[in-house]
Tab-separated table of C-alpha atoms and ligand atoms in Angstrom:
chain	number	residue	atom	x	y	z
A	198	MET	CA	14.854	-8.411	-15.843
A	199	ASP	CA	14.054	-4.893	-16.630
A	200	ALA	CA	15.554	-1.223	-15.771
A	201	ILE	CA	14.321	1.976	-15.819
A	202	ARG	CA	16.256	4.533	-17.170
A	203	ILE	CA	15.874	8.362	-16.503
A	204	ARG	CA	17.932	11.492	-17.805
A	205	GLY	CA	17.907	14.026	-15.231
A	206	GLY	CA	16.674	17.326	-15.826
A	207	ALA	CA	13.269	17.932	-17.142
A	208	THR	CA	10.769	20.184	-15.264
A	209	LEU	CA	7.599	18.271	-14.830
A	210	LYS	CA	4.489	20.046	-16.306
A	211	GLY	CA	1.017	18.728	-17.134
A	212	HIS	CA	-1.658	16.386	-15.775
A	213	VAL	CA	-1.562	12.846	-14.764
A	214	ARG	CA	-4.339	10.477	-14.076
A	215	ILE	CA	-4.089	8.616	-10.102
A	216	SER	CA	-4.943	4.863	-10.324
A	217	GLY	CA	-7.099	3.242	-8.316
A	218	SER	CA	-5.667	2.159	-4.824
A	219	LYS	CA	-3.647	-0.778	-4.620
A	220	ASN	CA	-3.642	-1.183	-0.910
A	221	ALA	CA	-7.504	-0.860	-0.970
A	222	ALA	CA	-7.943	-3.287	-4.042
A	223	LEU	CA	-6.101	-5.915	-2.053
A	224	PRO	CA	-8.400	-6.457	0.992
A	225	ILE	CA	-11.169	-5.831	-1.246
A	226	LEU	CA	-10.454	-8.988	-3.226
A	227	CYS	CA	-10.186	-10.836	-0.474
A	228	ALA	CA	-13.419	-9.915	0.569
A	229	THR	CA	-15.012	-11.285	-2.151
A	230	LEU	CA	-14.231	-14.921	-0.193
A	231	LEU	CA	-17.250	-14.119	1.840
A	232	SER	CA	-20.061	-14.264	-0.508
A	233	ASP	CA	-20.817	-16.195	-3.617
A	234	GLY	CA	-22.087	-15.235	-7.136
A	235	GLU	CA	-20.197	-12.515	-9.213
A	236	SER	CA	-18.529	-9.372	-7.731
A	237	ARG	CA	-17.257	-6.830	-10.183
A	238	LEU	CA	-14.691	-4.329	-9.006
A	239	ARG	CA	-13.780	-1.149	-10.791
A	240	ASN	CA	-10.886	1.356	-10.975
A	241	VAL	CA	-8.394	-1.343	-10.088
A	242	PRO	CA	-4.673	-0.701	-11.058
A	243	ALA	CA	-2.932	-3.317	-13.131
A	244	LEU	CA	-0.192	-4.211	-10.990
A	245	ARG	CA	1.896	-7.320	-10.307
A	246	ASP	CA	0.149	-7.349	-6.529
A	247	ILE	CA	-3.136	-7.356	-8.199
A	248	ASP	CA	-1.944	-10.487	-10.403
A	249	THR	CA	-0.590	-12.197	-7.345
A	250	THR	CA	-3.731	-11.755	-5.458
A	251	ALA	CA	-5.885	-12.965	-8.508
A	252	ALA	CA	-3.796	-16.215	-8.406
A	253	LEU	CA	-4.304	-16.536	-5.060
A	254	LEU	CA	-7.843	-16.550	-5.142
A	255	ARG	CA	-7.888	-18.875	-7.889
A	256	PHE	CA	-5.784	-21.491	-5.848
A	257	LEU	CA	-8.557	-21.061	-3.579
A	258	GLY	CA	-11.146	-21.718	-6.246
A	259	ARG	CA	-12.534	-18.881	-7.230
A	260	GLY	CA	-12.984	-17.862	-10.958
A	261	VAL	CA	-10.710	-14.507	-11.351
A	262	ASP	CA	-10.684	-12.309	-14.682
A	263	VAL	CA	-8.379	-9.753	-14.490
A	264	ARG	CA	-9.093	-6.838	-17.481
A	265	ALA	CA	-7.942	-3.791	-15.609
A	266	PRO	CA	-9.111	-1.641	-14.762
A	267	GLU	CA	-12.167	-4.146	-13.957
A	268	VAL	CA	-11.616	-7.591	-12.086
A	269	VAL	CA	-14.177	-10.125	-11.573
A	270	VAL	CA	-14.616	-12.797	-9.372
A	271	THR	CA	-16.784	-15.565	-9.409
A	272	ALA	CA	-17.263	-18.596	-6.886
A	273	GLY	CA	-16.076	-21.864	-8.279
A	274	SER	CA	-17.521	-25.026	-7.102
A	275	ASN	CA	-14.301	-26.429	-5.310
A	276	VAL	CA	-12.968	-24.455	-2.511
A	277	ARG	CA	-9.674	-24.877	-1.103
A	278	PRO	CA	-9.172	-22.765	2.037
A	279	GLU	CA	-5.260	-22.624	1.493
A	280	ALA	CA	-2.759	-20.310	0.833
A	281	PRO	CA	0.458	-21.351	-0.283
A	282	TYR	CA	3.866	-20.375	1.119
A	283	GLU	CA	4.911	-20.003	-2.884
A	284	LEU	CA	2.287	-17.584	-2.996
A	285	VAL	CA	2.273	-15.358	0.254
A	286	LYS	CA	6.028	-15.203	0.047
A	287	GLN	CA	4.979	-12.817	-2.831
A	288	MET	CA	2.968	-10.754	-1.110
A	289	ARG	CA	2.313	-10.594	2.539
A	290	ALA	CA	-0.879	-8.817	2.079
A	291	SER	CA	-1.930	-12.385	1.090
A	292	VAL	CA	-2.450	-13.455	4.759
A	293	MET	CA	-5.783	-11.116	4.304
A	294	VAL	CA	-7.275	-14.360	3.145
A	295	LEU	CA	-7.314	-15.713	6.762
A	296	GLY	CA	-10.178	-14.237	8.299
A	297	PRO	CA	-12.211	-14.173	5.430
A	298	LEU	CA	-11.578	-17.775	4.956
A	299	VAL	CA	-11.916	-19.362	8.570
A	300	ALA	CA	-15.072	-17.049	9.056
A	301	ARG	CA	-16.534	-18.291	5.618
A	302	PHE	CA	-15.583	-22.037	5.569
A	303	GLY	CA	-14.643	-22.688	9.379
A	304	ARG	CA	-10.921	-23.769	8.632
A	305	ALA	CA	-7.981	-22.064	6.702
A	306	LYS	CA	-4.457	-23.210	6.300
A	307	VAL	CA	-2.400	-20.256	5.348
A	308	SER	CA	1.736	-19.612	5.064
A	309	LEU	CA	3.353	-17.213	7.574
A	310	PRO	CA	4.343	-14.227	5.919
A	311	GLY	CA	7.688	-14.187	7.466
A	312	GLY	CA	10.091	-10.861	7.697
A	313	CYS	CA	10.400	-8.823	4.578
A	314	ALA	CA	12.864	-5.663	3.273
A	315	ILE	CA	11.287	-3.415	5.322
A	316	GLY	CA	10.810	-5.088	8.822
A	317	ALA	CA	10.244	-8.205	10.593
A	318	ARG	CA	6.422	-7.423	10.224
A	319	PRO	CA	4.297	-10.122	12.759
A	320	ILE	CA	0.781	-11.461	12.478
A	321	ASP	CA	0.269	-11.598	16.113
A	322	GLN	CA	-2.572	-9.320	16.004
A	323	HIS	CA	-4.131	-10.785	13.300
A	324	LEU	CA	-4.091	-13.878	15.237
A	325	LYS	CA	-5.295	-12.616	18.375
A	326	GLY	CA	-8.203	-11.416	16.529
A	327	LEU	CA	-9.283	-14.835	15.416
A	328	GLU	CA	-8.695	-16.330	18.689
A	329	ALA	CA	-10.990	-13.580	20.430
A	330	MET	CA	-13.640	-14.959	18.071
A	331	GLY	CA	-13.430	-18.574	19.124
A	332	CYS	CA	-10.920	-19.570	16.500
A	333	THR	CA	-8.151	-22.218	17.613
A	334	ILE	CA	-4.898	-21.525	15.815
A	335	ARG	CA	-1.702	-23.751	15.732
A	336	LEU	CA	1.463	-23.024	13.674
A	337	GLU	CA	2.753	-25.686	12.176
A	338	ARG	CA	5.465	-26.082	9.538
A	339	GLY	CA	5.696	-22.455	8.735
A	340	TYR	CA	1.675	-22.517	8.632
A	341	VAL	CA	-1.368	-20.937	10.668
A	342	ILE	CA	-3.723	-23.562	10.855
A	343	ALA	CA	-7.040	-21.783	12.179
A	344	GLU	CA	-10.407	-23.626	12.959
A	345	GLY	CA	-13.840	-22.146	13.925
A	346	PRO	CA	-15.332	-22.699	17.008
A	347	GLY	CA	-15.617	-26.710	17.752
A	348	GLY	CA	-13.608	-27.549	15.293
A	349	GLY	CA	-14.945	-25.678	12.208
A	350	GLY	CA	-17.870	-23.849	13.430
A	351	ARG	CA	-18.953	-19.972	12.915
A	352	LEU	CA	-17.179	-17.546	14.377
A	353	LYS	CA	-18.588	-15.293	17.621
A	354	GLY	CA	-18.547	-11.870	17.548
A	355	ALA	CA	-15.909	-10.273	20.090
A	356	GLU	CA	-14.245	-7.488	21.327
A	357	VAL	CA	-10.946	-7.078	20.275
A	358	TYR	CA	-8.022	-4.348	21.174
A	359	PHE	CA	-5.332	-4.026	18.948
A	360	ASP	CA	-1.815	-3.579	20.595
A	361	MET	CA	-0.874	-0.888	17.914
A	362	PRO	CA	-3.061	0.519	14.898
A	363	THR	CA	-2.385	-2.438	12.123
A	364	VAL	CA	-3.730	-1.826	8.539
A	365	THR	CA	-3.902	-5.256	7.083
A	366	GLY	CA	-4.545	-6.380	11.236
A	367	THR	CA	-8.065	-4.476	11.324
A	368	GLU	CA	-8.769	-5.326	7.804
A	369	ASN	CA	-8.448	-9.229	8.488
A	370	ILE	CA	-10.503	-8.912	11.707
A	371	MET	CA	-13.197	-6.650	9.814
A	372	MET	CA	-13.689	-9.283	7.552
A	373	ALA	CA	-13.799	-12.176	9.820
A	374	ALA	CA	-16.484	-10.299	11.951
A	375	ALA	CA	-18.998	-9.297	9.280
A	376	LEU	CA	-19.564	-12.976	9.127
A	377	ALA	CA	-19.406	-13.840	12.647
A	378	LYS	CA	-22.446	-14.436	14.776
A	379	GLY	CA	-23.400	-11.433	16.833
A	380	ARG	CA	-21.592	-8.067	17.460
A	381	SER	CA	-18.072	-7.152	17.592
A	382	THR	CA	-16.041	-4.130	19.182
A	383	LEU	CA	-12.825	-3.375	17.403
A	384	LEU	CA	-10.802	-1.108	19.447
A	385	ASN	CA	-7.401	0.814	18.503
A	386	CYS	CA	-8.078	0.434	14.894
A	387	ALA	CA	-6.166	1.446	11.985
A	388	ARG	CA	-7.790	4.582	10.597
A	389	GLU	CA	-6.271	4.957	7.085
A	390	PRO	CA	-8.507	5.410	4.049
A	391	GLU	CA	-8.274	1.995	2.879
A	392	VAL	CA	-9.913	0.465	5.719
A	393	GLU	CA	-12.911	2.830	5.689
A	394	GLU	CA	-13.469	1.653	2.020
A	395	LEU	CA	-13.374	-2.095	3.246
A	396	GLY	CA	-16.116	-0.850	5.947
A	397	ARG	CA	-18.177	0.604	2.865
A	398	ILE	CA	-17.628	-2.716	0.694
A	399	LEU	CA	-18.792	-4.501	3.659
A	400	ASN	CA	-21.777	-2.513	4.431
A	401	LYS	CA	-22.451	-3.140	0.470
A	402	MET	CA	-22.333	-6.608	0.998
A	403	GLY	CA	-24.822	-6.727	3.597
A	404	ALA	CA	-22.842	-6.608	6.989
A	405	GLU	CA	-23.400	-3.978	9.056
A	406	VAL	CA	-20.195	-1.942	9.826
A	407	ASP	CA	-20.072	1.460	11.590
A	408	GLY	CA	-16.964	3.422	12.322
A	409	ALA	CA	-14.173	2.173	9.521
A	410	GLY	CA	-11.719	5.056	9.358
A	411	THR	CA	-11.977	5.812	12.647
A	412	ASP	CA	-10.202	4.072	16.071
A	413	VAL	CA	-13.153	1.980	17.065
A	414	ILE	CA	-15.165	-0.010	14.555
A	415	HIS	CA	-18.413	-2.131	15.510
A	416	ILE	CA	-19.688	-4.940	13.022
A	417	THR	CA	-22.573	-6.908	13.370
A	418	GLY	CA	-21.950	-10.213	11.455
A	419	SER	CA	-24.210	-11.422	8.733
A	420	GLU	CA	-27.400	-13.435	10.080
A	421	ARG	CA	-27.380	-15.891	7.429
A	422	GLY	CA	-23.441	-16.622	7.789
A	423	GLU	CA	-23.037	-15.208	3.912
A	424	LEU	CA	-22.682	-12.307	2.419
A	425	ALA	CA	-23.708	-10.799	-1.199
A	426	PRO	CA	-21.677	-10.295	-4.083
A	427	PHE	CA	-20.893	-6.389	-4.922
A	428	ASP	CA	-20.116	-4.098	-7.657
A	429	HIS	CA	-17.509	-1.397	-6.619
A	430	ALA	CA	-15.182	1.365	-8.056
A	431	ILE	CA	-12.258	1.901	-5.835
A	432	ILE	CA	-10.880	5.011	-4.430
A	433	ALA	CA	-7.965	7.027	-5.678
A	434	ASP	CA	-4.536	5.422	-4.816
A	435	ARG	CA	-3.210	8.353	-2.182
A	436	ILE	CA	0.397	6.917	-2.060
A	437	GLU	CA	0.795	7.310	-5.801
A	438	ALA	CA	-0.615	10.494	-5.726
A	439	GLY	CA	1.430	11.358	-3.041
A	440	THR	CA	4.838	10.493	-5.149
A	441	TYR	CA	3.836	12.609	-8.445
A	442	MET	CA	2.943	15.248	-6.055
A	443	VAL	CA	6.834	15.315	-4.590
A	444	ALA	CA	8.059	14.492	-8.170
A	445	GLY	CA	6.293	17.433	-9.394
A	446	ALA	CA	7.738	19.643	-6.748
A	447	MET	CA	11.225	18.529	-7.646
A	448	THR	CA	12.054	21.599	-9.807
A	449	GLU	CA	11.582	24.866	-9.495
A	450	GLY	CA	8.756	25.838	-11.971
A	451	GLY	CA	7.013	22.346	-11.761
A	452	ASP	CA	3.285	22.307	-12.113
A	453	VAL	CA	1.504	19.002	-12.130
A	454	THR	CA	-2.282	18.614	-11.856
A	455	LEU	CA	-3.080	14.958	-10.218
A	456	GLU	CA	-6.359	14.248	-11.654
A	457	GLY	CA	-8.723	12.224	-9.152
A	458	ALA	CA	-6.677	12.847	-6.125
A	459	VAL	CA	-8.209	13.176	-3.172
A	460	LEU	CA	-6.561	16.110	-0.872
A	461	GLU	CA	-8.389	14.983	2.504
A	462	ASP	CA	-6.695	11.465	2.726
A	463	LEU	CA	-3.053	13.175	2.101
A	464	GLU	CA	-3.434	16.104	4.720
A	465	ALA	CA	-0.071	15.269	7.091
A	466	LEU	CA	1.876	15.122	3.543
A	467	VAL	CA	0.052	18.402	2.214
A	468	ALA	CA	1.054	20.186	5.518
A	469	LYS	CA	4.768	19.162	4.940
A	470	MET	CA	4.978	19.944	1.376
A	471	ARG	CA	3.499	23.558	1.913
A	472	LEU	CA	5.726	24.322	4.968
A	473	ALA	CA	8.674	23.104	2.472
A	474	GLY	CA	7.422	25.803	-0.028
A	475	VAL	CA	5.702	23.949	-2.245
A	476	GLU	CA	1.909	25.183	-3.368
A	477	VAL	CA	-0.987	22.629	-2.969
A	478	ALA	CA	-4.468	23.052	-3.949
A	479	SER	CA	-7.598	21.045	-4.930
A	480	GLU	CA	-9.207	22.088	-8.071
A	481	GLY	CA	-12.476	20.432	-8.402
A	482	GLN	CA	-11.857	16.583	-8.651
A	483	ASN	CA	-7.858	17.283	-9.286
A	484	VAL	CA	-5.048	18.743	-6.983
A	485	ARG	CA	-2.602	20.622	-8.442
A	486	VAL	CA	0.993	20.862	-7.201
A	487	ARG	CA	3.273	23.622	-8.007
A	488	ARG	CA	6.723	24.979	-6.982
A	489	ASN	CA	8.037	28.565	-7.483
A	490	GLY	CA	10.574	29.397	-5.301
A	491	PRO	CA	13.637	27.393	-3.078
A	492	LEU	CA	12.448	24.146	-0.838
A	493	ARG	CA	12.857	24.786	2.892
A	494	ALA	CA	13.902	21.887	5.157
A	495	VAL	CA	11.107	20.677	7.237
A	496	ASN	CA	11.105	17.605	9.721
A	497	VAL	CA	9.021	14.646	9.692
A	498	THR	CA	8.016	11.640	11.686
A	499	THR	CA	6.030	8.941	10.139
A	500	GLY	CA	3.079	7.629	12.211
A	501	PRO	CA	-0.631	5.765	11.520
A	502	HIS	CA	-3.028	7.707	9.524
A	503	PRO	CA	-3.922	10.470	10.041
A	504	GLY	CA	0.282	10.968	10.565
A	505	PHE	CA	2.716	11.151	8.113
A	506	PRO	CA	2.369	7.688	5.933
A	507	THR	CA	5.576	5.505	6.288
A	508	ASP	CA	4.699	4.997	2.492
A	509	MET	CA	5.574	8.431	1.730
A	510	GLN	CA	8.709	8.934	3.833
A	511	ALA	CA	11.374	7.606	1.070
A	512	GLN	CA	10.143	9.923	-1.672
A	513	PHE	CA	9.640	12.863	0.670
A	514	MET	CA	13.259	12.601	2.026
A	515	VAL	CA	14.593	12.998	-1.869
A	516	LEU	CA	12.595	16.496	-1.517
A	517	MET	CA	14.515	17.190	1.393
A	518	CYS	CA	17.843	16.125	0.044
A	519	LEU	CA	17.405	19.429	-2.314
A	520	ALA	CA	16.173	21.590	0.569
A	521	LYS	CA	17.847	24.540	2.132
A	522	GLY	CA	19.044	23.567	5.722
A	523	GLU	CA	18.569	20.263	7.708
A	524	SER	CA	15.432	18.078	8.025
A	525	VAL	CA	14.966	15.285	10.464
A	526	ILE	CA	13.199	12.321	9.477
A	527	SER	CA	11.925	9.796	11.833
A	528	GLU	CA	10.464	6.192	10.787
A	529	THR	CA	8.424	4.883	13.711
A	530	ILE	CA	6.190	2.322	11.705
A	531	PHE	CA	8.815	-0.119	10.272
A	532	GLU	CA	12.202	-0.803	11.977
A	533	ASN	CA	14.061	-1.044	8.397
A	534	ARG	CA	12.758	1.338	5.769
A	535	PHE	CA	15.451	3.348	5.111
A	536	MET	CA	17.404	1.053	2.214
A	537	HIS	CA	16.913	4.306	0.106
A	538	VAL	CA	19.500	6.047	2.062
A	539	PRO	CA	22.814	4.209	0.830
A	540	GLU	CA	21.657	4.838	-2.809
A	541	LEU	CA	20.712	8.230	-2.521
A	542	GLN	CA	24.187	8.670	-0.882
A	543	ARG	CA	25.740	7.045	-4.148
A	544	MET	CA	23.786	9.566	-5.781
A	545	GLY	CA	25.428	12.647	-4.155
A	546	ALA	CA	23.054	13.287	-1.031
A	547	SER	CA	24.278	14.010	2.342
A	548	ILE	CA	22.506	11.826	4.812
A	549	ALA	CA	23.379	10.701	8.291
A	550	LEU	CA	21.624	7.675	9.986
A	551	ARG	CA	21.022	7.530	13.671
A	552	GLY	CA	18.835	4.400	14.316
A	553	ASN	CA	15.190	4.924	12.925
A	554	THR	CA	16.280	9.068	12.349
A	555	ALA	CA	17.982	9.954	8.969
A	556	VAL	CA	19.499	13.573	9.277
A	557	VAL	CA	19.276	15.144	5.741
A	558	GLN	CA	21.472	17.966	4.969
A	559	GLY	CA	20.368	19.817	1.562
A	560	VAL	CA	22.793	19.637	-1.297
A	561	ASP	CA	22.824	22.086	-4.592
A	562	ARG	CA	22.826	18.701	-7.197
A	563	LEU	CA	22.428	15.010	-6.934
A	564	TYR	CA	23.801	12.847	-9.690
A	565	GLY	CA	22.836	9.942	-11.709
A	566	ALA	CA	24.095	6.598	-11.041
A	567	SER	CA	23.067	2.669	-11.399
A	568	VAL	CA	20.856	2.320	-8.611
A	569	MET	CA	18.351	-0.391	-6.861
A	570	ALA	CA	15.985	-1.010	-4.036
A	571	THR	CA	14.104	-3.811	-2.186
A	572	ASP	CA	10.884	-2.048	-1.813
A	573	LEU	CA	8.508	-0.660	-3.722
A	574	ARG	CA	8.632	2.693	-1.768
A	575	ALA	CA	12.317	3.210	-1.700
A	576	SER	CA	12.561	2.290	-5.646
A	577	ALA	CA	9.785	5.011	-6.247
A	578	SER	CA	12.230	7.481	-4.576
A	579	LEU	CA	15.249	6.592	-6.569
A	580	VAL	CA	13.054	7.035	-9.706
A	581	ILE	CA	12.283	10.410	-8.647
A	582	ALA	CA	15.897	11.097	-7.504
A	583	GLY	CA	16.894	10.272	-10.896
A	584	LEU	CA	14.330	12.992	-12.131
A	585	VAL	CA	16.607	15.591	-11.065
A	586	ALA	CA	19.966	14.089	-11.017
A	587	GLU	CA	22.432	15.124	-13.274
A	588	ASP	CA	23.016	12.734	-16.013
A	589	GLU	CA	21.687	9.319	-16.402
A	590	THR	CA	19.975	7.170	-13.696
A	591	GLU	CA	19.143	3.557	-14.260
A	592	LEU	CA	17.354	1.808	-11.691
A	593	GLN	CA	17.503	-1.973	-11.603
A	594	ARG	CA	14.962	-4.484	-10.149
A	595	VAL	CA	12.049	-2.692	-11.810
A	596	TYR	CA	9.417	-5.228	-10.496
A	597	HIS	CA	9.286	-3.796	-6.776
A	598	ILE	CA	7.880	-0.221	-8.619
A	599	ASP	CA	5.313	-2.895	-10.710
A	600	ARG	CA	3.962	-4.000	-7.444
A	601	GLY	CA	2.620	-0.726	-6.799
A	602	TYR	CA	2.745	2.016	-9.625
A	603	GLU	CA	0.683	1.956	-12.925
A	604	HIS	CA	2.369	2.558	-16.064
A	605	ILE	CA	5.101	4.619	-14.217
A	606	GLU	CA	7.204	5.721	-17.363
A	607	GLN	CA	4.527	6.545	-19.307
A	608	LYS	CA	2.707	8.858	-16.762
A	609	LEU	CA	6.118	10.378	-16.237
A	610	ARG	CA	6.703	10.823	-19.821
A	611	GLY	CA	3.289	12.497	-20.056
A	612	LEU	CA	4.470	14.989	-17.708
A	613	GLY	CA	8.016	15.522	-19.795
A	614	ALA	CA	10.195	13.313	-17.975
A	615	ASN	CA	12.795	11.412	-20.051
A	616	VAL	CA	12.077	8.097	-18.829
A	617	GLU	CA	11.968	4.621	-20.673
A	618	ARG	CA	11.857	1.132	-19.501
A	619	VAL	CA	15.017	-1.240	-20.740
A	620	LYS	CA	14.069	-4.705	-21.473
A	621	GLY	CA	16.062	-7.367	-19.510
A	622	ALA	CA	19.009	-4.988	-18.653
A	623	ASP	CA	18.528	-5.934	-14.924
A	624	ALA	CA	21.867	-7.696	-13.270
B	244	EPU	N1	2.316	-5.358	13.611
B	244	EPU	C1	2.556	-5.960	14.791
B	244	EPU	N2	1.853	-7.230	14.756
B	244	EPU	C2	0.948	-7.369	13.829
B	244	EPU	C3	0.629	-6.339	12.797
B	244	EPU	C4	1.498	-5.323	12.794
B	244	EPU	O1	3.484	-5.732	15.681
B	244	EPU	O2	0.304	-8.374	14.274
B	244	EPU	C5	3.362	-4.016	13.369
B	244	EPU	C6	4.300	-3.921	12.177
B	244	EPU	O3	5.293	-4.790	12.312
B	244	EPU	C7	4.362	-2.819	12.140
B	244	EPU	C8	3.127	-1.828	12.474
B	244	EPU	O4	2.283	-2.698	13.261
B	244	EPU	O5	5.406	-1.903	12.864
B	244	EPU	C9	2.176	-1.635	11.724
B	244	EPU	O6	1.965	-2.460	10.300
B	244	EPU	P1	0.616	-2.610	9.666
B	244	EPU	O7	0.282	-4.018	10.277
B	244	EPU	O8	-0.319	-1.511	9.750
B	244	EPU	O9	1.274	-3.180	8.441
B	244	EPU	P2	0.331	-3.827	6.901
B	244	EPU	O10	-0.728	-3.681	7.315
B	244	EPU	O11	1.271	-4.841	6.640
B	244	EPU	C10	-0.299	-2.266	5.277
B	244	EPU	C11	0.164	-1.575	3.913
B	244	EPU	C12	1.693	-1.308	3.801
B	244	EPU	C13	1.944	0.179	4.700
B	244	EPU	C14	1.403	-0.113	6.415
B	244	EPU	C15	1.498	0.965	7.061
B	244	EPU	C16	-1.149	-3.089	2.794
B	244	EPU	C17	-1.303	-4.441	1.786
B	244	EPU	N3	0.074	-2.900	2.981
B	244	EPU	O12	0.680	-2.924	5.817
B	244	EPU	O13	1.763	-0.895	2.390
B	244	EPU	O14	3.383	0.500	4.416
B	244	EPU	O15	0.014	-0.856	6.096
B	244	EPU	O16	0.918	1.982	6.494
B	244	EPU	O17	-2.238	-2.385	3.382
B	244	EPU	C18	3.391	-0.124	0.533
B	244	EPU	O18	2.199	-0.403	-0.081
B	244	EPU	O19	4.112	-0.001	-0.015
B	244	EPU	C19	3.213	-1.009	1.793
B	244	EPU	C20	4.178	-1.445	2.378
C-alpha cells in the first residue's frame, strides 16, 4: 500500500481548486435510484468513496460510468434491491440506498454497517423514519430487511422526529419521502449544506421539498411514484476547503486562495480561524487565507451544522498545537474521534485527553515521524502536521486519505509543499 512522504517547513502560497463535495455526491448518487433514464452528475471528485458507491449501484443493477468529474447513471434491466456486507463495510454511507430502494421497489435488504473507527454510529433513526412511513423492518443475520406496507406496497407520507440531527439519516428519509404517497414532515433535521443540496436535486427530479437546510423539512412525494432523471453540478467540498484553509495558516507568511470555496458553508470554522489570528476573506468566487502573525489558542466544541464541524476537529487541533497558550477542544458528535492525538503526541505535540475533551498546550515545533490513522480526517490532520514538522513525516495507510481528498499530494505540491506519494511503502 502507498504512503505519503512529507518534508516539512514550506510556507504554502498560491491557488488550489476545491473539488466537488464527497458528502453531497454520495446521497445524490443514491438518489438516482428514484428514477429511470440517464442522470448526469458533474463536479464529482475522483475518490475511493465515489468508486465504492458506483460499485454498489452496479450491483443493484444500474449502469454507472465514472469519468470524474462526471458520472453518468443509467437504469439497467435487472434490479436487485440488496446491498451486501462486502460493499457496505467499505463505506457506511452505503446505507443511504435503503430509503430509495424500499420507496421505489417496495423492498430492500441492506447490510448493517456495524461500528467504525470513529464510533458506534447506529442507524436507528433511519429505521424509525422508514417505520413511520409504514415499512416493516426486520433485522436478520446482520442485514436490515425492509418491506413497504402490506408486503411491498408504496410508502406513506409521515411525520418523523429525529432524536438528534443526523446527516445521512435525514438524507435517507428525504429520499424515501420523495416517493411516498402524500406529505411528510421531518423534524429536528440535520441542516448541513449537503442536506440542502439533496433537497435541490429532489426538487429537480420532480418531488416537492421545502425547508432542506433548516430543521423542518416538508416533502410531498411524487404522484406517479417515480421521479425524473437529472443533470447537476455538485457544490464545493467545504471540508476539503477547510482542510486547505488550516494547511495554509500553519506557517507565518502562508497565503492560500481556495478556488470555488463557499465561505458561508464554513462560518463556524472561519470565526475560529479569525480568533486564532488568521485572516480569511471572500474574493469573488474564491476564499483567501493569510497568516501574518502568531497563532492564538482558541477553544472549540464540535456540533451539528451550523456548529463547528466534527470533520474539521482533527485538522484544527493541529493548528492549535502551534498556538500560544491552551486550547480546549471538545468532540460532541462521535465518541472516538481523537485517534490523531497519540500520533500528534509522537510528533511532539502537548495534548492531554480527558474523555471527549482534548487540552492542547501550544509548542514551538513539531517533529517528523512515521504515523498512521484509521480515519479520513485524522489522516488529513497528520498530513497538515507533517507540513510544518521538522524533517520527514511518512503517513501510512494512505487509502483513508484517498476516500476523501482528491489528488491531495498534487494539490499541496501546487502550493509549494514538499510532498510525494511512495508506492507500496505501507506496512
Ligand atoms: N446517530 C444515531 N442514530 C442514527 C444516526 C446517527 O445515534 O440513526 C448519531 C451518530 O452516532 C452520531 C450523531 O448521531 O453521534 C450524528 O451522526 P450523523 O448520522 O449525522 O453522521 P453520518 O450521517 O453517519 C455524516 C458524514 C460524516 C460526518 C457526520 C457528522 C456523510 C456520508 N458522512 O455522517 O462524514 O462526520 O455526518 O457531520 O455525509 C467524513 O466525511 O469524514 C465523515 C465521517
